[in-house]
Amino acid sequence: MTTLYYLNNYKKYKLGLHDELEKIIEELNRLYQRRTDLRIEDLGAIDDVDDPEACDDVDDPEVVGLEDDQAKIIEQLLDSSISRRTVLSIVGTGGLGKTTLAQKVYNSDKLEGQFDCRAWQSISQTYNLNELLREILYKVKPQMKNKNPRVTDRDLSVKLKNYFLSGKRYLIILDDVWDINLWGQLKMALPEMYNASRVIITTRSLDVAKAADCNTKPYKLRYLSDTEGRDLLFRKAFQQHDVQPENYPHLLDVAERLTKKCGGLPLALVVLGGILTRRDRNYTAWNTLYESIDWHNEDGIQCSRVLARSYEDLPRYLKNCFLYLAAFPEDYHISGEHVTRMWMAEEFVPKDGAGTIEYRVERCLEELVQRCLIQVIKKSWNGNCKYCNMHDLLRDLAITKAKEEDFFTVFSKDGEDVNQLPAIKPRRAALQYNRDGVYSENTISLLCFGVSTLNYSGLISQLRVLTLQSVSMTGFITMTRFTETQWTKGLVHLRYLGLRDCMIPKDFFKKFSFYNLETIDLKGSNSPEGTIVLDFLIPTLKHVYGNWDFDFRLKWNEHTNLQTLDHVRIQIDQIVELACCINLHTLMILFKEDKDYQGSVSQLLKREIRDPQMWQNFKAVLRGTEQLVYFGILQLNIDMWLYFDGTTDLPCHGKIQKLCLRGFWNIRDVPSVEMFPPNLTKLELIRSYLKEDPMPILEKLPSLRILILSYNSYVGTELICSTGGFLNLEKLSLICLQDLCHWDIKEGAMPILRRLKIDRCQLLNALPELQKVPTLQELVVNRPSRKLRESMQGDKDLHKINHIPFVRRER
């Protein structure tokens, strides 16, 4: 982004520069234009728009009975008498709390300043070593993720060992290891420097633990005591952390019997508590549940029985939603928004009921969370589930039940169903990571993740849901066996089309007719043949998720059912057509820069602004939209201004909760507080080039919880956060504010701030007095200036410098 910075601020630097510097800048301009022509974009800019870190973390998981275990493991990690790299294994059966314990250790305040870098990595039963090393490298050195070209497989071990971990004391956690050979392959990339570096492995296998480090005694997790188990059961049943079982004497006897039957297994107690949330809080209701579960089992551990009962306790529509989750790979981060769109396409949720169908499927997801059948990993800006996943045991249950009921056929493990492939004609099929599988004319849902080849036994004309991730679409088209006259009927019943991280041929959308499509997701996909123009007509279309490799030229006035336009690139002259889309709930529009212009830098900056009334025209269109909650404009034309002067005159003014604006503002400072929506929860400004400190205005927004200022959104030198400002702010990110030198936080500012991220603010010489923010839990500083790094040395509050804490990411 340094090149863009000089380009867009050319006038600022021109005065007094000699001819040599003029030539350098002209060369930079040529390189920038070349980069644009080759479509080499600054991925970080778009990544930050929808960064999972911008969302709220979920609450800490239950740790009943694990407090002593946590203290003992931390003591071992910090034992200064052992200088060699040690591998400490946490061993226990599924559902015993291994991940929860490791998580609490990883985030403990007692590890502050003890390690130079840390990384958390979940391990699937089937894993790719190179991808595993790559993920660890990205967590140790986050800026490498967007580096082009990326590190080759051959260089992964060398770079991780000799460049990024060399000389550092590190802590790495490998969660849920199954393969006894994993550590033998992985340790070659982790240097042994006798500086007390540590590795933690969570595993169900004692053999895995011994193979990793025969000189360190594995830490075996115990089952909960009866009292601990009872307390956990009450917490989950009452959905309260401070519930006192003694206050409910009429439930104590049956609660103790339920607890004892769970054998002290936390997962069984959590799921059983989820069932009890739906029962009356009386003896009869709880005792009926106790008597209705088949508890008979030799070892007294009843987890599988409890899990099975939790499934049987679901209404039919929720059973379908739960079984559908079996399609996703192990440890996969399932997007809550997109899986609910798939449920809509399958018509799982009854059509009758209060609210829109979107609202009802979201409530289904929330109900599965409340019943403890899925885990929320990340919450979105509005508190909804952004990403979720399933515990291994619950996922196994879903796969088993899906197979028993002929609901879903999942191809994931080596040898699984391979010999039966010719005979299988699955109603729904999921193919995971280069596994063989089939689909046929009977298949109504096909989900493929990282699959390079597909076997087929017929046409796909019945498909309602098609989700392909990291798949070559050329191969897919080749294998669909349509004649020219059949193409138009190929996907006529399709309602959900998800193409993430795929290579899509330019003619793909012309091969099929999507008469009933409701959702299309193209995030992360592109075409080897350049920008794809989409100009089809689908009146049923409701939700569109795009990116700037797809140029949408739909007739928007004929798509009146649209509710979501997220990262959709459209032409400026099409703005007026959006007036017919009165049901929009999410509107994030991209305006691409003009690639045709070839002038010099100075001519570019003097170029007459096209259509200075664009923002006013846009607002005139939006005055017909009353349901808008998420609104954003990504102005990508480097010669155009963003005439944002507030949303006061929009009917949706009071409903907008998330606002994202990218582009040059035609004013020096931000508008008044009244110009912003009163219920604004998240605000992101990108490349606004504001010259006046925006904090005096922004800190008065009453509902603001997340603020992101990035990529020269502010080009002044000083930020001041006043006393009593940002009363509800929980997360603040300052990214690439390249002129920022000084930042001051007054006493009483940001009283509930929990997360602070400072990234590439290269002139910032010192951090503000963070002791004035006692609620701060997480600090991330990436690529600080030399002075800032020196000022941070030895500061006990800055233990997470250059480290991104435990954040699970979607594959």
Coordinates of N, CA and C in Angstrom, one line a residue, residues 86-272:
T86 N 9.9 -29.3 25.5 CA 9.2 -30.4 26.0 C 7.8 -30.4 25.4
V87 N 7.3 -31.6 25.2 CA 5.9 -31.8 24.7 C 5.0 -32.4 25.8
L88 N 4.1 -31.6 26.2 CA 3.2 -32.0 27.3 C 1.9 -32.4 26.6
S89 N 1.5 -33.6 26.9 CA 0.2 -34.1 26.3 C -0.9 -34.2 27.3
I90 N -2.1 -33.7 26.9 CA -3.3 -33.7 27.7 C -4.1 -34.9 27.1
V91 N -4.3 -35.9 27.9 CA -4.9 -37.2 27.4 C -6.2 -37.4 28.0
G92 N -7.2 -37.8 27.2 CA -8.5 -38.1 27.8 C -9.5 -38.5 26.7
T93 N -10.6 -39.2 27.1 CA -11.6 -39.6 26.1 C -12.3 -38.4 25.6
G94 N -13.0 -38.6 24.5 CA -13.8 -37.6 23.8 C -14.8 -37.0 24.8
G95 N -15.0 -35.7 24.8 CA -16.0 -35.1 25.7 C -15.5 -34.8 27.1
L96 N -14.2 -35.1 27.4 CA -13.7 -34.9 28.7 C -13.2 -33.5 29.0
G97 N -13.0 -32.7 27.9 CA -12.6 -31.3 28.1 C -11.2 -31.0 27.8
K98 N -10.6 -31.8 27.0 CA -9.1 -31.5 26.6 C -9.0 -30.2 26.0
T99 N -9.8 -29.9 25.0 CA -9.6 -28.6 24.2 C -10.0 -27.5 25.1
T100 N -11.0 -27.6 26.0 CA -11.4 -26.5 26.9 C -10.2 -26.2 27.8
L101 N -9.6 -27.2 28.4 CA -8.5 -27.0 29.3 C -7.3 -26.4 28.6
A102 N -6.9 -26.9 27.4 CA -5.8 -26.3 26.6 C -6.1 -24.8 26.3
Q103 N -7.4 -24.5 26.0 CA -7.8 -23.2 25.7 C -7.5 -22.2 26.9
K104 N -7.9 -22.7 28.0 CA -7.8 -21.9 29.2 C -6.3 -21.7 29.6
V105 N -5.5 -22.7 29.4 CA -4.1 -22.5 29.6 C -3.5 -21.5 28.6
Y106 N -3.9 -21.7 27.4 CA -3.3 -20.8 26.3 C -3.6 -19.4 26.6
N107 N -4.8 -19.1 27.1 CA -5.2 -17.7 27.3 C -5.0 -17.2 28.7
S108 N -4.3 -17.9 29.5 CA -4.1 -17.6 30.9 C -3.2 -16.3 31.1
D109 N -3.5 -15.5 32.0 CA -2.7 -14.3 32.3 C -1.3 -14.6 32.8
K110 N -1.2 -15.8 33.4 CA 0.1 -16.3 34.0 C 1.1 -16.5 32.9
L111 N 0.7 -16.6 31.7 CA 1.7 -16.8 30.6 C 2.1 -15.5 30.0
E112 N 1.7 -14.4 30.5 CA 2.0 -13.1 30.0 C 3.5 -12.9 29.9
G113 N 4.0 -12.6 28.8 CA 5.4 -12.2 28.6 C 6.4 -13.4 28.7
Q114 N 5.8 -14.6 28.8 CA 6.7 -15.8 29.0 C 7.2 -16.4 27.6
F115 N 6.4 -16.1 26.6 CA 6.8 -16.7 25.3 C 6.8 -15.6 24.2
D116 N 7.8 -15.7 23.3 CA 7.9 -14.7 22.2 C 6.8 -14.9 21.2
C117 N 6.4 -16.1 20.9 CA 5.3 -16.3 20.0 C 4.5 -17.5 20.3
R118 N 3.3 -17.5 19.9 CA 2.4 -18.7 20.2 C 1.6 -19.0 19.0
A119 N 1.1 -20.2 18.9 CA 0.2 -20.6 17.8 C -0.7 -21.8 18.3
W120 N -1.9 -21.7 17.9 CA -2.9 -22.8 18.2 C -3.3 -23.4 16.8
Q121 N -3.2 -24.8 16.8 CA -3.6 -25.4 15.5 C -4.4 -26.7 15.8
S122 N -5.6 -26.7 15.2 CA -6.5 -27.9 15.3 C -6.0 -28.9 14.3
I123 N -6.1 -30.2 14.6 CA -5.6 -31.2 13.7 C -6.8 -32.1 13.4
S124 N -7.0 -32.4 12.1 CA -8.1 -33.3 11.7 C -7.5 -34.7 11.7
Q125 N -8.4 -35.7 11.7 CA -8.0 -37.1 11.6 C -7.2 -37.3 10.3
T126 N -7.6 -36.7 9.2 CA -6.9 -36.7 8.0 C -6.4 -35.3 7.7
Y127 N -5.1 -35.2 7.7 CA -4.5 -33.8 7.5 C -3.4 -33.9 6.5
N128 N -3.1 -32.7 6.0 CA -2.0 -32.5 5.0 C -0.9 -31.8 5.8
L129 N 0.3 -32.4 5.8 CA 1.4 -31.9 6.6 C 1.8 -30.5 6.1
N130 N 1.9 -30.3 4.8 CA 2.3 -29.0 4.3 C 1.3 -27.9 4.7
E131 N 0.0 -28.2 4.6 CA -1.0 -27.2 4.9 C -0.9 -26.9 6.4
L132 N -0.6 -28.0 7.2 CA -0.5 -27.8 8.7 C 0.6 -26.9 9.0
L133 N 1.8 -27.1 8.4 CA 2.9 -26.2 8.6 C 2.6 -24.8 8.1
R134 N 1.9 -24.7 7.0 CA 1.6 -23.3 6.5 C 0.7 -22.6 7.5
E135 N -0.3 -23.3 8.1 CA -1.2 -22.6 9.0 C -0.4 -22.2 10.3
I136 N 0.5 -23.0 10.7 CA 1.3 -22.6 11.9 C 2.2 -21.4 11.5
L137 N 2.8 -21.4 10.4 CA 3.6 -20.3 9.9 C 2.8 -19.0 9.9
Y138 N 1.5 -19.1 9.4 CA 0.7 -17.9 9.3 C 0.3 -17.3 10.7
K139 N 0.2 -18.2 11.6 CA -0.1 -17.8 13.0 C 1.1 -17.2 13.7
V140 N 2.3 -17.7 13.4 CA 3.5 -17.2 14.0 C 3.8 -15.8 13.3
K141 N 3.6 -15.8 12.0 CA 3.9 -14.6 11.2 C 2.7 -14.2 10.3
P142 N 1.7 -13.6 10.8 CA 0.4 -13.4 10.1 C 0.6 -12.7 8.8
Q143 N 1.6 -11.7 8.7 CA 1.7 -11.0 7.4 C 2.1 -11.8 6.2
M144 N 2.6 -13.1 6.5 CA 3.0 -14.0 5.4 C 1.8 -14.5 4.7
K145 N 0.6 -14.4 5.3 CA -0.6 -15.0 4.7 C -0.9 -14.4 3.3
N146 N -0.7 -13.1 3.2 CA -1.1 -12.4 2.0 C 0.1 -12.1 1.1
K147 N 1.3 -12.7 1.4 CA 2.5 -12.5 0.6 C 2.4 -13.2 -0.7
N148 N 2.8 -12.5 -1.8 CA 2.7 -13.0 -3.1 C 4.1 -13.0 -3.8
P149 N 4.7 -14.1 -4.2 CA 4.1 -15.4 -4.1 C 4.2 -16.0 -2.7
R150 N 3.3 -17.0 -2.5 CA 3.3 -17.5 -1.1 C 4.5 -18.5 -1.0
V151 N 4.8 -18.9 0.2 CA 5.9 -19.8 0.5 C 5.6 -21.1 -0.1
T152 N 6.6 -21.7 -0.8 CA 6.4 -23.0 -1.4 C 6.4 -24.1 -0.4
D153 N 5.8 -25.2 -0.7 CA 5.8 -26.4 0.2 C 7.2 -26.8 0.6
R154 N 8.1 -26.7 -0.4 CA 9.5 -27.1 -0.1 C 10.2 -26.2 0.9
D155 N 9.8 -25.0 1.0 CA 10.5 -24.0 1.9 C 9.8 -23.9 3.2
L156 N 8.7 -24.5 3.4 CA 7.9 -24.3 4.6 C 8.7 -24.7 5.9
S157 N 9.2 -25.9 6.0 CA 9.9 -26.3 7.2 C 11.1 -25.4 7.4
V158 N 11.9 -25.1 6.4 CA 13.1 -24.3 6.5 C 12.8 -22.9 7.0
K159 N 11.8 -22.3 6.4 CA 11.4 -20.9 6.8 C 10.9 -20.9 8.2
L160 N 10.0 -21.8 8.6 CA 9.4 -21.8 9.9 C 10.5 -22.1 11.0
K161 N 11.5 -23.0 10.7 CA 12.5 -23.3 11.7 C 13.6 -22.2 11.7
N162 N 14.1 -21.8 10.6 CA 15.3 -21.0 10.6 C 15.0 -19.5 10.5
Y163 N 13.8 -19.1 10.2 CA 13.5 -17.7 10.1 C 12.5 -17.2 11.1
F164 N 11.4 -17.9 11.2 CA 10.3 -17.3 12.0 C 10.3 -17.8 13.5
L165 N 10.9 -19.0 13.8 CA 11.0 -19.5 15.1 C 12.4 -19.5 15.7
S166 N 13.4 -19.3 14.9 CA 14.8 -19.3 15.3 C 15.0 -18.2 16.3
G167 N 15.6 -18.5 17.5 CA 15.9 -17.6 18.5 C 14.8 -17.2 19.4
K168 N 13.6 -17.7 19.1 CA 12.4 -17.4 19.9 C 11.9 -18.5 20.8
R169 N 11.4 -18.1 22.0 CA 10.8 -19.1 22.8 C 9.3 -19.2 22.4
Y170 N 8.9 -20.3 22.0 CA 7.6 -20.5 21.5 C 6.7 -21.5 22.3
L171 N 5.4 -21.3 22.1 CA 4.4 -22.2 22.7 C 3.5 -22.5 21.5
I172 N 3.4 -23.8 21.2 CA 2.5 -24.3 20.1 C 1.6 -25.4 20.7
I173 N 0.3 -25.2 20.4 CA -0.7 -26.2 20.9 C -1.3 -26.9 19.6
L174 N -1.2 -28.2 19.7 CA -1.7 -29.1 18.6 C -3.0 -29.8 19.2
D175 N -4.1 -29.4 18.8 CA -5.4 -29.8 19.4 C -6.0 -31.0 18.6
D176 N -6.2 -32.1 19.3 CA -6.9 -33.3 18.8 C -6.1 -34.1 17.8
V177 N -4.9 -34.5 18.3 CA -4.0 -35.3 17.5 C -4.4 -36.8 17.5
W178 N -4.5 -37.4 16.4 CA -4.9 -38.8 16.3 C -3.7 -39.7 15.8
D179 N -2.9 -39.1 14.9 CA -1.8 -39.9 14.2 C -0.6 -40.0 15.1
I180 N -0.1 -41.2 15.4 CA 1.1 -41.4 16.2 C 2.3 -40.8 15.5
N181 N 2.3 -40.7 14.2 CA 3.5 -40.2 13.5 C 3.5 -38.7 13.3
L182 N 2.5 -38.0 13.7 CA 2.5 -36.6 13.4 C 3.7 -35.9 14.0
W183 N 3.9 -36.1 15.3 CA 5.0 -35.3 15.9 C 6.4 -35.6 15.2
G184 N 6.6 -36.8 14.8 CA 7.8 -37.2 14.2 C 8.0 -36.4 12.9
Q185 N 6.9 -36.1 12.2 CA 7.0 -35.3 11.0 C 7.1 -33.8 11.3
L186 N 6.5 -33.4 12.3 CA 6.3 -31.9 12.6 C 7.6 -31.4 13.3
K187 N 8.2 -32.1 14.1 CA 9.3 -31.6 15.0 C 10.5 -31.1 14.2
M188 N 10.6 -31.6 12.9 CA 11.7 -31.2 12.1 C 11.6 -29.7 11.8
A189 N 10.4 -29.1 11.8 CA 10.2 -27.7 11.5 C 10.3 -26.8 12.8
L190 N 10.4 -27.4 13.9 CA 10.4 -26.6 15.2 C 11.8 -26.7 15.8
P191 N 12.5 -25.6 15.9 CA 13.9 -25.7 16.4 C 14.0 -26.0 17.8
E192 N 15.0 -26.7 18.2 CA 15.4 -27.0 19.6 C 16.5 -26.1 20.0
M193 N 16.2 -25.1 20.8 CA 17.2 -24.1 21.1 C 17.5 -24.1 22.6
Y194 N 16.9 -25.0 23.4 CA 17.1 -25.1 24.8 C 16.8 -23.8 25.5
N195 N 15.7 -23.2 25.1 CA 15.3 -21.9 25.7 C 13.9 -22.1 26.4
A196 N 13.6 -23.4 26.7 CA 12.3 -23.7 27.4 C 11.1 -23.5 26.5
S197 N 11.2 -23.7 25.2 CA 10.0 -23.7 24.3 C 9.1 -24.9 24.7
R198 N 7.8 -24.7 24.4 CA 6.9 -25.8 24.8 C 5.9 -26.1 23.7
V199 N 5.5 -27.3 23.7 CA 4.4 -27.8 22.8 C 3.4 -28.6 23.6
I200 N 2.1 -28.3 23.4 CA 1.0 -29.0 24.1 C 0.3 -29.8 23.0
I201 N 0.0 -31.0 23.3 CA -0.8 -31.9 22.4 C -2.0 -32.4 23.2
T202 N -3.2 -32.2 22.6 CA -4.4 -32.9 23.2 C -4.7 -34.1 22.3
T203 N -5.0 -35.2 23.0 CA -5.2 -36.4 22.2 C -6.0 -37.4 23.1
R204 N -6.6 -38.3 22.4 CA -7.3 -39.4 23.1 C -6.5 -40.6 23.3
S205 N -5.3 -40.6 22.7 CA -4.4 -41.8 22.6 C -3.2 -41.6 23.5
L206 N -3.0 -42.5 24.4 CA -1.8 -42.5 25.3 C -0.5 -42.8 24.4
D207 N -0.7 -43.6 23.4 CA 0.4 -43.9 22.5 C 0.9 -42.7 21.8
V208 N 0.0 -41.8 21.3 CA 0.4 -40.6 20.7 C 1.2 -39.7 21.6
A209 N 0.8 -39.6 22.9 CA 1.4 -38.8 23.9 C 2.9 -39.4 24.1
K210 N 3.0 -40.7 24.3 CA 4.3 -41.2 24.6 C 5.3 -41.1 23.4
A211 N 4.7 -41.2 22.2 CA 5.5 -41.0 21.0 C 6.1 -39.6 20.8
A212 N 5.3 -38.7 21.3 CA 5.7 -37.3 21.2 C 6.8 -36.9 22.2
D213 N 6.8 -37.4 23.4 CA 7.8 -37.1 24.4 C 7.8 -38.1 25.5
C214 N 8.6 -39.1 25.4 CA 8.6 -40.2 26.3 C 9.2 -39.8 27.7
N215 N 9.8 -38.6 27.8 CA 10.4 -38.2 29.0 C 9.5 -37.2 29.8
T216 N 8.3 -36.9 29.2 CA 7.4 -36.0 29.9 C 6.1 -36.8 30.2
K217 N 5.7 -36.9 31.4 CA 4.5 -37.7 31.8 C 3.3 -37.0 31.2
P218 N 2.5 -37.8 30.5 CA 1.2 -37.2 30.0 C 0.3 -36.8 31.1
Y219 N -0.5 -35.8 30.9 CA -1.4 -35.3 31.9 C -2.8 -35.9 31.5
K220 N -3.2 -36.8 32.4 CA -4.5 -37.5 32.1 C -5.6 -36.8 32.8
L221 N -6.6 -36.4 32.0 CA -7.8 -35.7 32.6 C -8.7 -36.7 33.4
R222 N -9.2 -36.2 34.5 CA -10.1 -37.0 35.3 C -11.5 -36.7 34.9
Y223 N -12.4 -37.6 35.3 CA -13.8 -37.3 35.2 C -14.2 -36.4 36.3
L224 N -15.3 -35.7 36.1 CA -15.8 -34.7 37.1 C -16.4 -35.5 38.3
S225 N -16.2 -34.9 39.5 CA -16.8 -35.5 40.7 C -18.3 -35.3 40.6
D226 N -19.0 -36.0 41.5 CA -20.5 -35.9 41.5 C -20.9 -34.5 41.8
T227 N -20.3 -33.8 42.7 CA -20.6 -32.4 43.0 C -20.3 -31.5 41.8
E228 N -19.2 -31.7 41.2 CA -18.8 -30.8 40.0 C -19.8 -31.1 38.9
G229 N -20.1 -32.3 38.7 CA -21.0 -32.7 37.6 C -22.4 -32.1 37.8
R230 N -22.9 -32.2 39.1 CA -24.2 -31.6 39.4 C -24.2 -30.1 39.1
D231 N -23.1 -29.4 39.6 CA -23.1 -28.0 39.4 C -23.1 -27.6 37.9
L232 N -22.4 -28.4 37.1 CA -22.3 -28.1 35.6 C -23.7 -28.4 35.0
L233 N -24.4 -29.4 35.4 CA -25.7 -29.7 34.9 C -26.7 -28.6 35.2
F234 N -26.6 -28.0 36.4 CA -27.5 -26.9 36.8 C -27.2 -25.7 36.0
R235 N -25.9 -25.4 35.8 CA -25.5 -24.3 35.0 C -26.1 -24.3 33.6
K236 N -26.0 -25.5 33.0 CA -26.5 -25.6 31.6 C -28.1 -25.7 31.6
A237 N -28.7 -26.3 32.5 CA -30.1 -26.4 32.5 C -30.8 -25.1 32.8
F238 N -30.1 -24.2 33.6 CA -30.7 -22.9 33.9 C -30.1 -21.8 33.1
Q239 N -29.1 -22.1 32.3 CA -28.4 -21.1 31.5 C -27.9 -19.9 32.3
Q240 N -27.4 -20.3 33.5 CA -26.8 -19.3 34.4 C -25.5 -19.8 35.0
H241 N -24.5 -18.9 35.1 CA -23.2 -19.3 35.7 C -23.2 -19.3 37.2
D242 N -24.1 -18.5 37.8 CA -24.1 -18.4 39.2 C -25.3 -19.1 39.9
V243 N -25.9 -20.0 39.2 CA -27.0 -20.7 39.8 C -26.5 -21.6 41.0
Q244 N -27.3 -21.6 42.1 CA -27.0 -22.4 43.3 C -27.9 -23.6 43.4
P245 N -27.4 -24.8 43.2 CA -28.3 -26.0 43.2 C -29.1 -26.1 44.5
E246 N -28.5 -25.7 45.6 CA -29.1 -25.8 46.9 C -30.4 -25.0 47.0
N247 N -30.6 -24.0 46.1 CA -31.8 -23.3 46.1 C -33.0 -24.0 45.5
Y248 N -32.7 -25.2 44.9 CA -33.7 -26.0 44.3 C -33.7 -27.4 44.9
P249 N -34.1 -27.5 46.2 CA -34.0 -28.8 46.9 C -34.9 -29.9 46.3
H250 N -36.0 -29.5 45.6 CA -36.9 -30.5 45.0 C -36.3 -31.1 43.8
L251 N -35.2 -30.5 43.2 CA -34.5 -31.1 42.1 C -33.2 -31.8 42.4
L252 N -32.7 -31.7 43.6 CA -31.4 -32.2 44.0 C -31.3 -33.7 43.8
D253 N -32.3 -34.4 44.3 CA -32.2 -35.9 44.2 C -32.1 -36.4 42.7
V254 N -33.0 -35.9 41.9 CA -33.0 -36.4 40.5 C -31.8 -35.9 39.8
A255 N -31.4 -34.6 40.1 CA -30.2 -34.1 39.5 C -28.9 -34.9 39.8
E256 N -28.9 -35.4 41.0 CA -27.7 -36.2 41.4 C -27.8 -37.6 40.7
R257 N -29.0 -38.1 40.5 CA -29.1 -39.4 39.7 C -28.7 -39.2 38.3
L258 N -29.2 -38.1 37.7 CA -28.8 -37.8 36.3 C -27.3 -37.6 36.2
T259 N -26.7 -36.9 37.1 CA -25.3 -36.7 37.1 C -24.5 -38.0 37.2
K260 N -24.9 -38.8 38.1 CA -24.2 -40.1 38.3 C -24.2 -41.0 37.0
K261 N -25.4 -40.9 36.3 CA -25.5 -41.8 35.1 C -24.6 -41.3 34.0
C262 N -24.2 -40.0 34.1 CA -23.3 -39.4 33.0 C -21.9 -39.8 33.3
G263 N -21.6 -40.4 34.4 CA -20.3 -40.9 34.6 C -19.2 -39.8 34.7
G264 N -19.6 -38.6 35.0 CA -18.6 -37.5 35.2 C -18.0 -37.0 33.9
L265 N -18.7 -37.3 32.7 CA -18.2 -36.8 31.4 C -18.8 -35.5 31.1
P266 N -18.0 -34.4 31.0 CA -18.6 -33.0 30.8 C -19.5 -32.9 29.6
L267 N -19.1 -33.5 28.5 CA -19.9 -33.3 27.3 C -21.3 -33.9 27.5
A268 N -21.4 -35.1 28.1 CA -22.7 -35.7 28.4 C -23.6 -34.8 29.3
L269 N -22.9 -34.2 30.3 CA -23.7 -33.3 31.2 C -24.1 -32.0 30.5
V270 N -23.3 -31.5 29.6 CA -23.6 -30.3 28.9 C -24.8 -30.5 28.0
V271 N -24.8 -31.6 27.3 CA -25.9 -32.0 26.4 C -27.1 -32.3 27.1
L272 N -27.0 -33.0 28.2 CA -28.2 -33.3 29.1 C -28.8 -32.0 29.6

